[in-house]
Short mmCIF file of C-alpha atoms in Angstrom, two decimals:
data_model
loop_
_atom_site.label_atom_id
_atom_site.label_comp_id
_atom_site.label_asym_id
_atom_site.label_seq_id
_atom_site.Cartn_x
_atom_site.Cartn_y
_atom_site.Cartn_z
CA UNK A 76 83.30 132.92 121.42
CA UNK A 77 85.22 129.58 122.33
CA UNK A 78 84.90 128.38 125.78
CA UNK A 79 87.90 128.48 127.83
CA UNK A 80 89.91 125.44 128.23
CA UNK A 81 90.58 125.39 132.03
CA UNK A 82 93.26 122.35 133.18
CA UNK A 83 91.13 119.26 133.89
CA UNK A 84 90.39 119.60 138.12
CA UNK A 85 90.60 115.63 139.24
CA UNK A 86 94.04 115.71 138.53
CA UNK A 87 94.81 119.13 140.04
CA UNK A 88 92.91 117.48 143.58
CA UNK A 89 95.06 113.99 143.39
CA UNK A 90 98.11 116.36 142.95
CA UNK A 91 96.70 118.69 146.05
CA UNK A 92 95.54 116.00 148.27
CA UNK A 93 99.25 113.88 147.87
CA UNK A 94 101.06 116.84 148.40
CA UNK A 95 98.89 117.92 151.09
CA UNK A 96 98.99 114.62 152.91
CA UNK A 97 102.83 114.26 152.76
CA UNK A 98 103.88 117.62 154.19
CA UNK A 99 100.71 117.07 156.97
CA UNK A 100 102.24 113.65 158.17
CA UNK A 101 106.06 114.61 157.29
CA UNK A 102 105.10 117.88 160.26
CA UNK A 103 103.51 115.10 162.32
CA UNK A 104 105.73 112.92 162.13
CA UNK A 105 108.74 116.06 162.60
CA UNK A 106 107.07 117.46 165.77
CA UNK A 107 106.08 114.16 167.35
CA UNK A 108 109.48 111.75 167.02
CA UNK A 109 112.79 114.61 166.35
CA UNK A 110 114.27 117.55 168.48
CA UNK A 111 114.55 120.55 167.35
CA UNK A 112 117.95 120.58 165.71
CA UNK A 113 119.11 122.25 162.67
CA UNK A 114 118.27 119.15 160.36
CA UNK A 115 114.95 118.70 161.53
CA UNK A 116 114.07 122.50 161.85
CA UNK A 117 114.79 122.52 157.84
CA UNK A 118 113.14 119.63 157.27
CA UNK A 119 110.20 121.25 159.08
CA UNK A 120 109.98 123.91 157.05
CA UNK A 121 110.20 121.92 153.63
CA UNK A 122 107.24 119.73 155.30
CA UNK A 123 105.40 123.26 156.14
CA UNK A 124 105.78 124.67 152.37
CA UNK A 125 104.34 121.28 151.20
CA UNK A 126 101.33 121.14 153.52
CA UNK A 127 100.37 124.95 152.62
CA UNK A 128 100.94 124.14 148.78
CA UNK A 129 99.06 121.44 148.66
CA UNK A 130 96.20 122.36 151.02
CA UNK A 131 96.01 125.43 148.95
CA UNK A 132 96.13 124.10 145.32
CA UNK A 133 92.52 122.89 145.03
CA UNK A 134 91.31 126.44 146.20
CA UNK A 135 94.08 127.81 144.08
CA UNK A 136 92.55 126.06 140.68
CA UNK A 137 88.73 126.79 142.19
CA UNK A 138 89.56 130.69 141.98
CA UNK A 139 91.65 130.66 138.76
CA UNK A 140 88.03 128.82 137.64
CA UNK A 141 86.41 131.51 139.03
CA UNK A 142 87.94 134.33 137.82
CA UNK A 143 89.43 133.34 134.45
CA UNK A 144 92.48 135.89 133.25
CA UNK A 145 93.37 135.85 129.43
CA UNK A 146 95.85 133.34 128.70
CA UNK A 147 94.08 130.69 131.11
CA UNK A 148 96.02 129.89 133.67
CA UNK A 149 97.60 126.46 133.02
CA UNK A 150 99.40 123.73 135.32
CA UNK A 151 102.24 126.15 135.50
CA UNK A 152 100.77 128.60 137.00
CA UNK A 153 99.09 126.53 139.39
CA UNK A 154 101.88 125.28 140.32
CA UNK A 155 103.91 128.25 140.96
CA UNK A 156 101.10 129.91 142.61
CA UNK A 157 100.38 127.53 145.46
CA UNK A 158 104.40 127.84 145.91
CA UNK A 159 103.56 131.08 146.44
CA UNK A 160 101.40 129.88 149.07
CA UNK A 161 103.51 127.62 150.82
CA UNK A 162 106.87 129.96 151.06
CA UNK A 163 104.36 133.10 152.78
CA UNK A 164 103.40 130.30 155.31
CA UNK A 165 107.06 128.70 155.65
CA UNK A 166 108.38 132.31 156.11
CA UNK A 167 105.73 133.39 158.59
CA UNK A 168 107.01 130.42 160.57
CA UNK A 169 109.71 131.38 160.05
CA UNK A 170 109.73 134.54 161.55
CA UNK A 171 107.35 133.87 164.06
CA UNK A 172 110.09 131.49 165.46
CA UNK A 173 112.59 134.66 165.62
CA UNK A 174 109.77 136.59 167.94
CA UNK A 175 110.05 139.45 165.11
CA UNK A 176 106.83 138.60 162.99
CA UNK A 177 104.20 141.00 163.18
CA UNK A 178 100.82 142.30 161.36
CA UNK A 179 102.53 144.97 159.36
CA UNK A 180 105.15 142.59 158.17
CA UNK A 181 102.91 139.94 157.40
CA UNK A 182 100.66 141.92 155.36
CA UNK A 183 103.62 143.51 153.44
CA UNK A 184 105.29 140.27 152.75
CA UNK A 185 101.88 139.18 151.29
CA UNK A 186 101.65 141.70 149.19
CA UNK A 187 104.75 141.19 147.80
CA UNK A 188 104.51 138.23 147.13
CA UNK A 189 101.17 138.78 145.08
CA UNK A 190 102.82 141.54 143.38
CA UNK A 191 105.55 139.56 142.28
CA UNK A 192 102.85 136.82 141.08
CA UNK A 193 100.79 140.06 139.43
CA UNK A 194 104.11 140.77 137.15
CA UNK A 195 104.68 137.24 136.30
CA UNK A 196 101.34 136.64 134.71
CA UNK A 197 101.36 140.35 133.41
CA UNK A 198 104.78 138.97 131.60
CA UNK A 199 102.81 136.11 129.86
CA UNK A 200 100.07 138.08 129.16
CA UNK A 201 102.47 140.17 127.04
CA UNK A 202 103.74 137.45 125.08
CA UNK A 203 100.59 135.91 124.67
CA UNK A 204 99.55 135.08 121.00
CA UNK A 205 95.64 134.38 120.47
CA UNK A 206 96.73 133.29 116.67
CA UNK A 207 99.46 130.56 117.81
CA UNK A 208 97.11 128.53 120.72
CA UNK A 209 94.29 127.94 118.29
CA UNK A 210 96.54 126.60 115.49
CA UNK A 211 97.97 123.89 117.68
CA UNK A 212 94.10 123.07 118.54
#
């Protein structure tokens, strides 16, 4: 049996810690030196979804590590994954700002969104071809 070819993790951390360290400073800087007007309320939000992401991509990576699926979660995935992350806590904002967030709705719109994730990767596990990744090895 081959060993699985995970993405390499230092770059996977730069990518985490410069996206986490641009949406922390872009909220600082947001809530510290702007009112809240529609503008910065959006810009807030973009900020938010990039702190979350990026906070959560080097514990995103650790668990795909972790728990390997068949085909190996690549940057891609990653990627999209952490997005995941960073929209639940954008929207949660999001809703808590509206007074209409609450522990029901939070937990559905959680599992939504890792349903929606669960059919994505079931889709590329469908089309997944063990013969064509180890002839371009």
């Amino acid at each position: 049996m081959e060993p699985v070819k995970h993405p390499p993790f230092f770059p996977i951390l730069l990518t985490g810690i410069f996206f986490s360290l641009a949406g922390w400073a872009g909220l600082a800087f947001i809530v510290i030196f702007s009112d809240p007007e529609l503008g910065p309320r959006w810009l807030f939000y973009f900020c938010l979804t990039l702190a979350a992401g990026g906070t959560a991509l080097p514990v995103v990576a650790y668990f795909n590590r972790r728990f390997p699926t068949t085909p190996v979660a690549n940057e891609g995935v990653l990627l999209r994954q952490t997005a995941w992350v960073g929209i639940f806590v954008s929207l949660l904002a999001w809703l808590q700002t509206g007074r209409i967030l609450n522990p029901a709705l939070g937990v559905f719109l959680a599992v939504s969104l890792a349903l929606v994730e669960a059919l994505l990767r079931l889709n590329e596990r469908s089309r997944f071809d063990p013969g064509k990744e180890s002839e371009h090895e």
